[in-house]
Coordinates of C-alpha atoms in Angstrom, one line a residue:
X1 CA -9.1 48.6 34.1
X2 CA -12.5 49.6 33.0
X3 CA -14.1 48.5 29.8
X4 CA -12.2 50.1 26.9
X5 CA -13.6 51.1 23.5
X6 CA -11.6 48.1 22.2
X7 CA -13.4 45.8 24.6
X8 CA -16.8 47.2 23.7
X9 CA -16.0 46.8 20.0
X10 CA -15.0 43.2 20.5
X11 CA -18.1 42.4 22.4
X12 CA -20.3 44.0 19.7
X13 CA -18.4 42.1 17.0
X14 CA -19.0 38.9 18.8
X15 CA -22.7 39.6 19.2
X16 CA -22.9 40.3 15.4
X17 CA -21.0 37.0 14.7
X18 CA -23.5 35.2 16.9
X19 CA -26.4 36.6 15.0
X20 CA -24.8 35.7 11.7
X21 CA -23.9 32.2 12.9
X22 CA -27.4 31.4 14.2
X23 CA -29.0 32.1 10.8
X24 CA -27.0 29.1 9.5
X25 CA -26.8 27.0 12.7
X26 CA -29.6 27.9 15.2
X27 CA -29.0 27.1 18.8
X28 CA -30.2 23.7 19.9
X29 CA -32.8 25.2 22.2
X30 CA -34.7 28.5 22.5
X31 CA -33.4 28.8 26.1
X32 CA -31.0 26.9 28.3
X33 CA -31.6 26.1 32.0
X34 CA -30.1 24.1 34.8
X35 CA -32.2 21.3 36.5
X36 CA -33.2 24.0 39.0
X37 CA -34.5 26.2 36.2
X38 CA -31.7 28.7 36.5
X39 CA -31.0 30.3 33.1
X40 CA -27.7 29.5 31.4
X41 CA -26.3 32.4 29.5
X42 CA -24.5 31.9 26.2
X43 CA -21.3 33.4 27.6
X44 CA -19.9 34.5 30.9
X45 CA -17.3 37.3 31.1
X46 CA -15.8 39.4 33.9
X47 CA -17.5 42.8 34.3
X48 CA -16.1 45.3 33.6
X49 CA -13.9 43.9 30.7
X50 CA -10.2 44.7 31.0
X51 CA -7.6 45.1 28.3
X52 CA -5.9 42.0 29.6
X53 CA -9.1 40.0 29.1
X54 CA -9.7 41.3 25.6
X55 CA -6.1 40.6 24.5
X56 CA -5.5 37.2 26.2
X57 CA -8.9 35.6 26.5
X58 CA -11.5 37.6 24.5
X59 CA -14.6 36.2 22.9
X60 CA -15.3 32.9 21.1
X61 CA -14.9 33.1 17.4
X62 CA -12.5 36.0 17.7
X63 CA -8.7 36.3 17.8
X64 CA -6.9 34.9 19.7
X65 CA -9.6 32.2 20.0
X66 CA -8.7 31.2 23.6
X67 CA -12.4 30.6 24.2
X68 CA -13.1 28.7 21.0
X69 CA -13.1 29.1 17.2
X70 CA -16.9 29.5 16.8
X71 CA -19.1 32.3 18.1
X72 CA -21.7 29.9 19.5
X73 CA -19.7 26.7 20.0
X74 CA -21.8 23.8 21.2
X75 CA -25.0 25.8 21.8
X76 CA -25.5 25.4 18.0
X77 CA -23.8 22.2 17.2
X78 CA -22.1 19.5 19.2
X79 CA -18.6 18.4 18.4
X80 CA -18.4 15.7 15.7
X81 CA -18.5 12.3 17.4
X82 CA -16.0 10.3 15.4
X83 CA -15.2 6.8 16.7
X84 CA -11.9 5.4 15.3
X85 CA -12.5 2.0 13.9
X86 CA -10.9 -0.6 11.6
X87 CA -10.0 -4.3 11.8
X88 CA -9.7 -7.3 9.6
X89 CA -11.2 -7.0 6.2
X90 CA -12.9 -4.0 4.5
X91 CA -16.2 -5.9 4.7
X92 CA -16.0 -6.4 8.5
X93 CA -15.0 -2.7 9.1
X94 CA -17.8 -1.6 6.8
X95 CA -20.3 -3.4 9.1
X96 CA -18.8 -1.7 12.2
X97 CA -19.0 1.7 10.4
X98 CA -22.6 1.2 9.5
X99 CA -23.4 0.0 13.1
X100 CA -21.8 3.1 14.6
X101 CA -23.6 5.4 12.3
X102 CA -26.9 3.8 13.3
X103 CA -25.9 4.4 16.9
X104 CA -25.6 8.1 16.4
X105 CA -21.9 8.5 15.4
X106 CA -21.6 11.7 13.3
X107 CA -18.3 11.0 11.5
X108 CA -16.1 8.1 10.4
X109 CA -12.5 7.6 11.4
X110 CA -10.5 4.8 9.7
X111 CA -7.8 2.7 11.3
X112 CA -5.5 1.0 8.8
X113 CA -3.5 -2.1 9.5
X114 CA 0.3 -1.9 9.8
X115 CA 1.2 -3.1 6.3
X116 CA -1.1 -0.5 4.8
X117 CA 0.5 2.2 7.0
X118 CA 4.0 1.5 5.8
X119 CA 3.1 0.8 2.1
X120 CA 3.1 -3.0 1.8
X121 CA 0.4 -5.1 0.2
X122 CA -1.0 -8.0 2.1
X123 CA 0.9 -10.6 0.0
X124 CA 4.2 -9.0 0.6
X125 CA 6.5 -11.0 2.9
X126 CA 6.9 -7.9 5.1
X127 CA 3.2 -8.1 5.9
X128 CA 3.1 -11.7 7.1
X129 CA 1.2 -12.1 10.4
X130 CA 0.1 -8.4 10.5
X131 CA -2.7 -8.3 8.0
X132 CA -5.9 -6.8 9.5
X133 CA -4.5 -7.0 13.0
X134 CA -4.5 -3.3 14.2
X135 CA -6.7 -1.9 11.5
X136 CA -8.3 -2.6 8.2
X137 CA -6.3 -4.0 5.3
X138 CA -6.4 -1.9 2.2
X139 CA -4.5 -3.1 -0.8
X140 CA -6.4 -1.7 -3.8
X141 CA -9.3 0.4 -4.8
X142 CA -11.4 -2.7 -4.6
X143 CA -10.9 -2.8 -0.8
X144 CA -11.7 0.9 -0.5
X145 CA -14.9 0.5 -2.4
X146 CA -16.0 -2.3 0.0
X147 CA -15.0 -0.2 3.0
X148 CA -17.5 2.5 2.1
X149 CA -20.2 0.3 0.5
X150 CA -23.6 1.8 1.2
X151 CA -22.0 4.9 2.9
X152 CA -22.6 8.0 0.7
X153 CA -19.5 10.1 0.8
X154 CA -21.4 13.3 0.3
X155 CA -23.2 12.8 3.6
X156 CA -20.4 11.7 5.9
X157 CA -17.1 13.2 7.0
X158 CA -14.2 10.8 7.1
X159 CA -10.9 11.0 8.9
X160 CA -8.1 8.7 7.8
X161 CA -5.2 8.0 10.1
X162 CA -2.5 7.4 7.4
X163 CA 0.8 9.2 7.0
X164 CA 3.6 7.9 4.7
X165 CA 1.1 6.6 2.1
X166 CA -1.5 9.4 2.7
X167 CA -1.4 10.4 -0.9
X168 CA -2.4 6.9 -2.0
X169 CA -5.3 6.5 0.4
X170 CA -6.6 9.9 -0.3
X171 CA -6.5 9.1 -4.0
X172 CA -8.5 6.0 -3.3
X173 CA -11.1 8.0 -1.3
X174 CA -11.4 10.4 -4.3
X175 CA -11.9 7.4 -6.6
X176 CA -14.6 5.9 -4.4
X177 CA -16.4 9.2 -4.4
X178 CA -16.3 9.5 -8.1
X179 CA -17.6 5.9 -8.5
X180 CA -20.5 7.0 -6.2
X181 CA -21.1 10.1 -8.3
X182 CA -19.8 12.4 -5.7
X183 CA -17.7 15.2 -7.1
X184 CA -14.3 15.9 -5.5
X185 CA -15.3 19.3 -4.3
X186 CA -18.1 17.8 -2.2
X187 CA -15.8 15.4 -0.2
X188 CA -15.3 16.3 3.4
X189 CA -12.9 14.9 6.0
X190 CA -9.3 14.8 7.1
X191 CA -6.2 12.9 6.0
X192 CA -3.6 12.7 8.8
X193 CA -0.6 13.2 6.5
X194 CA 1.7 14.2 9.4
X195 CA 5.0 12.6 8.7
X196 CA 7.2 14.5 11.2
X197 CA 5.6 13.0 14.2
X198 CA 6.3 9.5 12.7
X199 CA 10.0 10.2 12.9
X200 CA 9.6 11.7 16.4
X201 CA 7.2 9.2 18.1
X202 CA 5.4 6.6 16.1
X203 CA 7.7 5.0 13.4
X204 CA 5.4 4.3 10.5
X205 CA 7.5 6.3 8.0
X206 CA 8.8 5.1 4.6
X207 CA 10.7 7.9 2.9
X208 CA 13.3 10.4 4.2
X209 CA 12.0 13.8 5.5
X210 CA 12.6 16.0 2.5
X211 CA 10.7 13.9 -0.1
X212 CA 8.1 13.2 2.5
X213 CA 7.6 16.9 2.9
X214 CA 7.2 17.2 -0.9
X215 CA 4.4 14.6 -0.8
X216 CA 2.6 16.7 1.8
X217 CA 2.9 20.0 -0.1
X218 CA 1.8 18.2 -3.3
X219 CA -1.3 17.2 -1.4
X220 CA -1.8 20.7 -0.2
X221 CA -1.6 22.1 -3.8
X222 CA -3.9 19.4 -5.2
X223 CA -6.6 19.7 -2.6
X224 CA -6.5 23.5 -2.8
X225 CA -7.6 23.1 -6.4
X226 CA -9.8 20.0 -6.3
X227 CA -10.9 19.3 -2.7
X228 CA -11.7 22.7 -1.1
X229 CA -13.6 21.1 1.8
X230 CA -11.1 18.5 2.7
X231 CA -8.6 19.0 5.5
X232 CA -5.2 18.3 4.0
X233 CA -3.3 17.4 7.2
X234 CA -4.0 16.6 10.8
X235 CA -0.9 17.8 12.7
X236 CA -0.7 15.3 15.5
X237 CA 0.3 15.7 19.1
X238 CA -1.6 12.6 19.9
X239 CA 1.2 10.2 19.1
X240 CA 3.8 12.5 20.7
X241 CA 1.9 12.2 23.9
X242 CA 1.4 8.5 23.6
X243 CA 5.2 8.2 23.3
X244 CA 5.5 9.7 26.7
X245 CA 5.7 13.5 26.3
X246 CA 4.3 16.0 28.8
X247 CA 1.3 18.2 28.0
X248 CA 3.7 21.1 27.4
X249 CA 5.9 19.1 25.0
X250 CA 2.8 17.9 23.2
X251 CA 1.7 21.5 22.5
X252 CA 5.2 22.7 21.6
X253 CA 6.3 19.9 19.3
X254 CA 2.9 19.8 17.5
X255 CA 3.0 23.5 16.8
X256 CA 6.7 23.3 15.7
X257 CA 5.7 20.6 13.2
X258 CA 2.8 22.7 12.1
X259 CA 5.2 25.6 11.4
X260 CA 7.4 23.3 9.4
X261 CA 4.5 22.3 7.2
X262 CA 3.6 26.0 6.7
X263 CA 7.2 26.8 5.8
X264 CA 7.4 23.9 3.4
X265 CA 4.2 25.0 1.6
X266 CA 5.3 28.6 1.3
X267 CA 8.7 27.4 0.0
X268 CA 6.8 25.3 -2.6
X269 CA 5.1 28.5 -3.8
X270 CA 1.7 28.3 -2.0
X271 CA 0.4 31.4 -0.3
X272 CA -0.4 31.0 3.4
X273 CA -4.1 32.1 3.1
X274 CA -4.6 29.6 0.3
X275 CA -3.8 26.5 2.4
X276 CA -3.8 27.5 6.1
X277 CA -7.6 27.4 6.5
X278 CA -7.5 23.6 5.7
X279 CA -4.9 22.7 8.3
X280 CA -6.2 20.7 11.2
X281 CA -4.7 19.4 14.4
X282 CA -5.0 16.2 16.5
X283 CA -4.5 16.2 20.3
X284 CA -4.5 13.7 23.1
X285 CA -6.6 14.0 26.3
X286 CA -5.0 12.6 29.4
X287 CA -6.0 12.3 33.1
X288 CA -4.8 15.7 34.5
X289 CA -8.2 17.2 34.0
X290 CA -7.6 20.9 34.3
X291 CA -4.2 20.8 32.6
X292 CA -5.7 19.1 29.6
X293 CA -8.5 21.7 29.3
X294 CA -5.9 24.5 29.7
X295 CA -3.7 22.8 27.1
X296 CA -6.3 23.1 24.4
X297 CA -6.9 26.7 25.2
X298 CA -3.2 27.6 25.2
X299 CA -2.5 25.7 21.9
X300 CA -5.3 27.5 20.2
X301 CA -4.1 31.0 21.3
X302 CA -0.5 30.2 20.4
X303 CA -1.3 29.1 16.9
X304 CA -3.5 32.2 16.3
X305 CA -0.6 34.4 17.3
X306 CA 1.9 32.5 15.2
X307 CA -0.2 32.6 12.1
X308 CA -1.2 36.2 12.4
X309 CA 2.1 37.7 13.7
X310 CA 4.8 35.4 12.3
X311 CA 3.3 34.3 9.0
X312 CA 1.3 37.5 8.4
X313 CA -1.8 35.5 7.4
X314 CA -4.7 37.9 6.7
X315 CA -7.7 35.6 6.6
X316 CA -9.1 34.9 10.1
X317 CA -9.7 31.3 9.0
X318 CA -5.9 30.9 8.8
X319 CA -5.6 31.9 12.5
X320 CA -8.0 29.3 13.8
X321 CA -6.7 26.0 15.2
X322 CA -9.3 23.4 14.4
X323 CA -8.6 20.1 16.2
X324 CA -9.8 16.6 16.8
X325 CA -9.2 14.9 20.2
X326 CA -8.7 11.3 21.2
X327 CA -8.7 10.1 24.7
X328 CA -5.4 8.7 26.0
X329 CA -4.7 5.2 24.8
X330 CA -1.5 5.0 26.9
X331 CA -3.5 5.8 30.1
X332 CA -5.7 2.6 29.7
X333 CA -4.9 -0.4 31.9
X334 CA -5.2 -4.1 31.1
X335 CA -6.0 -4.5 34.8
X336 CA -9.6 -3.9 35.8
X337 CA -10.5 -2.6 32.3
X338 CA -13.9 -1.2 33.4
X339 CA -11.9 1.5 35.2
X340 CA -11.0 2.8 31.8
X341 CA -14.6 3.9 31.3
X342 CA -14.1 6.4 34.1
X343 CA -10.8 7.5 32.7
X344 CA -12.2 8.1 29.3
X345 CA -15.1 10.0 30.6
X346 CA -12.9 12.5 32.5
X347 CA -10.6 12.8 29.4
X348 CA -13.5 13.4 27.1
X349 CA -15.0 16.0 29.4
X350 CA -11.7 17.9 29.5
X351 CA -11.6 17.9 25.6
X352 CA -15.1 19.3 25.5
X353 CA -14.4 21.9 28.0
X354 CA -11.2 22.8 26.0
X355 CA -13.3 23.4 22.9
X356 CA -12.5 20.4 20.6
X357 CA -14.2 20.2 17.2
X358 CA -14.4 16.4 17.1
X359 CA -13.7 13.6 19.6
X360 CA -12.9 9.9 19.7
X361 CA -13.5 8.1 23.0
X362 CA -11.4 5.0 23.5
X363 CA -13.0 1.7 24.5
X364 CA -12.5 0.0 27.9
X365 CA -10.8 -3.1 26.4
X366 CA -8.3 -1.4 24.1
X367 CA -5.4 -2.2 26.4
X368 CA -6.1 -5.8 25.7
X369 CA -7.5 -6.0 22.1
X370 CA -9.4 -4.2 19.5
X371 CA -12.7 -3.0 20.9
X372 CA -15.7 -5.3 20.8
X373 CA -19.0 -3.9 19.5
X374 CA -20.4 -3.5 23.0
X375 CA -17.2 -1.6 24.1
X376 CA -17.4 0.7 21.1
X377 CA -21.0 1.5 21.9
X378 CA -20.2 2.4 25.5
X379 CA -17.4 4.7 24.3
X380 CA -19.8 6.4 21.9
X381 CA -22.5 6.6 24.6
X382 CA -20.0 8.4 26.9
X383 CA -19.8 11.3 24.4
X384 CA -23.6 11.3 23.9
X385 CA -24.2 11.5 27.7
X386 CA -21.7 14.4 28.1
X387 CA -23.4 16.2 25.2
X388 CA -27.0 15.6 26.2
X389 CA -27.1 15.2 29.9
X390 CA -24.2 17.0 31.6
X391 CA -25.1 20.6 30.7
X392 CA -21.4 21.5 29.9
X393 CA -22.3 22.2 26.2
X394 CA -24.9 24.8 27.2
X395 CA -22.6 27.7 27.7
X396 CA -19.3 28.5 26.0
X397 CA -15.9 27.8 27.7
X398 CA -17.4 27.4 31.2
X399 CA -13.9 27.1 32.8
X400 CA -12.9 30.6 31.7
X401 CA -12.1 33.0 34.5
X402 CA -11.0 30.2 36.9
X403 CA -7.8 31.5 38.5
X404 CA -6.3 28.0 38.2
X405 CA -7.3 27.4 34.6
X406 CA -6.3 30.8 33.4
X407 CA -2.9 30.5 35.2
X408 CA -2.4 27.0 33.7
X409 CA -3.3 28.3 30.2
X410 CA -0.7 31.1 30.6
X411 CA 2.0 28.8 32.0
X412 CA 1.6 26.1 29.3
X413 CA 1.8 28.8 26.6
X414 CA 5.0 30.2 28.3
X415 CA 6.7 26.9 28.7
X416 CA 5.8 25.7 25.2
X417 CA 7.2 28.9 23.9
X418 CA 10.6 28.1 25.4
X419 CA 10.6 24.8 23.5
X420 CA 9.7 26.6 20.3
X421 CA 12.6 29.0 20.8
X422 CA 14.9 26.0 21.2
X423 CA 13.6 24.3 18.1
X424 CA 14.0 27.5 16.2
X425 CA 17.7 27.5 17.2
X426 CA 18.0 24.1 15.4
X427 CA 16.6 25.7 12.3
X428 CA 13.0 24.3 12.7
X429 CA 11.3 21.1 13.3
X430 CA 12.8 19.1 10.4
X431 CA 16.3 19.8 11.6
X432 CA 15.4 19.2 15.2
X433 CA 14.0 15.8 14.2
X434 CA 17.1 15.0 12.2
X435 CA 19.2 15.9 15.3
X436 CA 17.0 13.7 17.5
X437 CA 16.2 16.6 19.9
X438 CA 12.5 16.1 20.3
X439 CA 12.9 12.3 20.5
X440 CA 15.4 12.7 23.4
X441 CA 13.1 15.1 25.3
X442 CA 10.1 12.7 25.0
X443 CA 12.2 9.7 26.0
X444 CA 13.4 11.6 29.2
X445 CA 9.8 12.6 30.0
X446 CA 8.6 9.0 29.6
X447 CA 11.4 7.7 31.8
X448 CA 10.6 10.2 34.6
X449 CA 6.9 9.3 34.4
X450 CA 7.6 5.5 34.6
X451 CA 9.8 6.1 37.6
X452 CA 7.0 7.9 39.4
X453 CA 4.6 5.0 38.7
X454 CA 7.1 2.3 39.8
X455 CA 7.8 4.2 43.1
X456 CA 4.1 4.8 43.6
X457 CA 4.6 8.5 43.6
X458 CA 1.9 8.4 40.9
X459 CA -1.0 6.0 41.6
X460 CA -2.6 4.2 38.7
X461 CA -5.7 2.6 40.2
X462 CA -5.8 -1.1 39.7
X463 CA -2.3 -1.3 38.3
X464 CA 0.2 -0.2 41.1
X465 CA -2.4 0.2 43.8
X466 CA -5.9 -1.2 44.6
X467 CA -5.2 -4.4 42.7
X468 CA -7.4 -7.5 42.5
X469 CA -6.0 -10.9 43.3
X470 CA -7.6 -12.4 40.2
X471 CA -8.4 -10.5 37.0
X472 CA -11.5 -11.7 35.0
X473 CA -11.6 -10.5 31.4
X474 CA -14.8 -10.5 29.3
X475 CA -14.7 -11.8 25.8
X476 CA -12.3 -9.9 23.6
X477 CA -12.4 -9.3 19.9
X478 CA -10.2 -11.7 17.9
X479 CA -9.3 -11.2 14.3
X480 CA -9.8 -14.4 12.3
X481 CA -6.4 -15.8 11.3
X482 CA -8.0 -17.0 8.0
X483 CA -8.5 -13.4 7.0
X484 CA -4.9 -12.9 5.9
X485 CA -5.1 -15.7 3.3
X486 CA -8.5 -14.4 2.1
X487 CA -7.1 -10.9 1.7
X488 CA -4.0 -12.1 -0.2
X489 CA -6.3 -14.1 -2.6
X490 CA -8.5 -11.1 -3.1
X491 CA -5.5 -8.8 -3.9
X492 CA -4.1 -11.4 -6.3
X493 CA -7.5 -11.7 -8.0
X494 CA -7.5 -7.9 -8.5
X495 CA -4.2 -8.1 -10.3
X496 CA -5.4 -10.8 -12.6
X497 CA -8.6 -9.0 -13.6
X498 CA -7.2 -5.4 -14.1
X499 CA -5.7 -4.0 -17.3
X500 CA -2.0 -4.5 -16.6
X501 CA -0.9 -2.3 -19.5
X502 CA -2.8 0.6 -18.1
X503 CA -1.4 0.0 -14.7
X504 CA 2.2 -0.1 -16.0
X505 CA 1.6 3.1 -17.9
X506 CA 0.2 4.9 -14.9
X507 CA 3.1 3.7 -12.7
X508 CA 5.6 5.0 -15.3
X509 CA 3.8 8.4 -15.3
X510 CA 4.1 8.4 -11.5
X511 CA 7.8 7.5 -11.7
X512 CA 8.5 10.4 -14.1
X513 CA 6.5 12.8 -11.9
X514 CA 8.4 11.7 -8.8
X515 CA 11.8 12.0 -10.5
X516 CA 10.9 15.5 -11.7
X517 CA 9.2 18.5 -10.1
X518 CA 5.6 17.7 -11.0
X519 CA 2.8 17.2 -8.5
X520 CA 2.5 13.4 -7.9
X521 CA -1.2 13.4 -6.9
X522 CA -2.7 13.3 -10.4
X523 CA -0.7 10.2 -11.5
X524 CA -1.4 8.6 -8.1
X525 CA -5.2 9.2 -8.6
X526 CA -5.0 7.6 -12.1
X527 CA -2.9 4.7 -10.8
X528 CA -5.4 3.8 -8.1
X529 CA -8.3 4.1 -10.6
X530 CA -6.5 1.5 -12.7
X531 CA -6.4 -0.7 -9.5
X532 CA -2.7 -0.4 -8.9
X533 CA -2.1 -1.4 -5.3
X534 CA -0.8 0.5 -2.3
X535 CA 2.5 -1.5 -2.4
X536 CA 3.1 -1.0 -6.1
X537 CA 2.6 2.8 -5.9
X538 CA 4.7 3.0 -2.7
X539 CA 7.5 1.0 -4.2
X540 CA 7.7 3.4 -7.2
X541 CA 8.2 6.2 -4.6
X542 CA 10.7 4.1 -2.7
X543 CA 12.7 3.7 -5.9
X544 CA 12.8 7.4 -6.5
X545 CA 12.9 8.8 -2.9
X546 CA 14.7 6.1 -1.0
X547 CA 13.8 4.8 2.5
X548 CA 14.4 6.5 5.8
X549 CA 16.5 4.7 8.5
X550 CA 16.3 6.0 12.0
X551 CA 19.5 7.1 13.7

């Protein structure tokens, strides 16, 4: 087909959007060239443009967003380089945050320890032996204040990987901002807040699905009014993939969960264009380079169609799938850990070529321990080298038009659509989770993948082939065992010094809100400001909502 009037209109609209975008975010250079001084255009398209191209691929910043959600993509701004960090105490993690920011990191990402993730204080018997081990221990607002000491929250975007107690940690972040003099409406960042994938793949749930969904929609409503720049959820395929899913399953199950959250918010009385622009996603990047890049393109196109055609959203911002990517932790090997630097580089490059908005690169030693400072720096430098030295950010969606990549994009969309139809037959993602459907599909995929590794049908370099007779590991990061006792003492000191009557009053207000129909966020914010602890607040909700037990 020749270029239609629709195609010409789309191209002209894109050019107008480019001009508008560049007034706010000028391109990084007046002109872009290869090392041989060959000019690099902003965008490459087939000529003439066909109807199929316009409808399926189109232009960046335009529906269906196959080529990216911004008109100029990385020519104006690189993706956010957001290294996931957290270990031991708030003070230690604060030091790592400030170190990474000095090294050029452009956003923070907080890893919480296991007790915090499941709503227990460090002095709870359930927390014994786990305090500060896989992330930072946060018990009260005191810890959160120390975590962000000397880090102005109006100048940094923060992502928090927290789900069941997401409302509590978000409330603490709000309180820290207010203590710094930063108004709520100026706070930027993302709270993961994705409980469905916990039932499917990860396991750090507390409450049953229905009250958990209420907590999520309460956060949506509260942030719509008070935190307009904050992403209220990061719908996560990352952990689905870590549990063993295929790339197709990652896309399908993540989008199904996203639809469940949209349905719940609409049922709670919110209008789709009020909350949908603040939805964000979180994907994995694995080793199959072209499949991973195609996966991101397919997911973006599928979400745009669902939001526009199924939910009838009218605001183009509601159609855009904005996502963070993390390289694949489950692909890292304890054997020959320096090989992981190569794996992470390929995965990060696939994420960039797929159009990610922010990126975390795993460290070489994460299959063995939390990353050392040196390893974290190498991981960050990997992103910086891709951005500044490779040239892949100088033109938009450079893989577009590849017969292979476009075919993969179409095939992933088609196969993920089959899964979405099956989930719809269950009545949606919540019901499919309760029936164990997605869990079974992931388990089967993980089993098949492991069989291929054990039979050497799939080669993992250094693990099932090309092994070394003797492995030599560099120094690994070790969390001081004395930290747990110190954290317990600090939390108990907070309880001694706070106004207990005020804490009791705030917790009672929360209990009444949880037992009724009111939004629980305002009383949670007041409770954390009174220095009620994570465990105390979570226990009130346990009393009212109950606890979930897996089938």
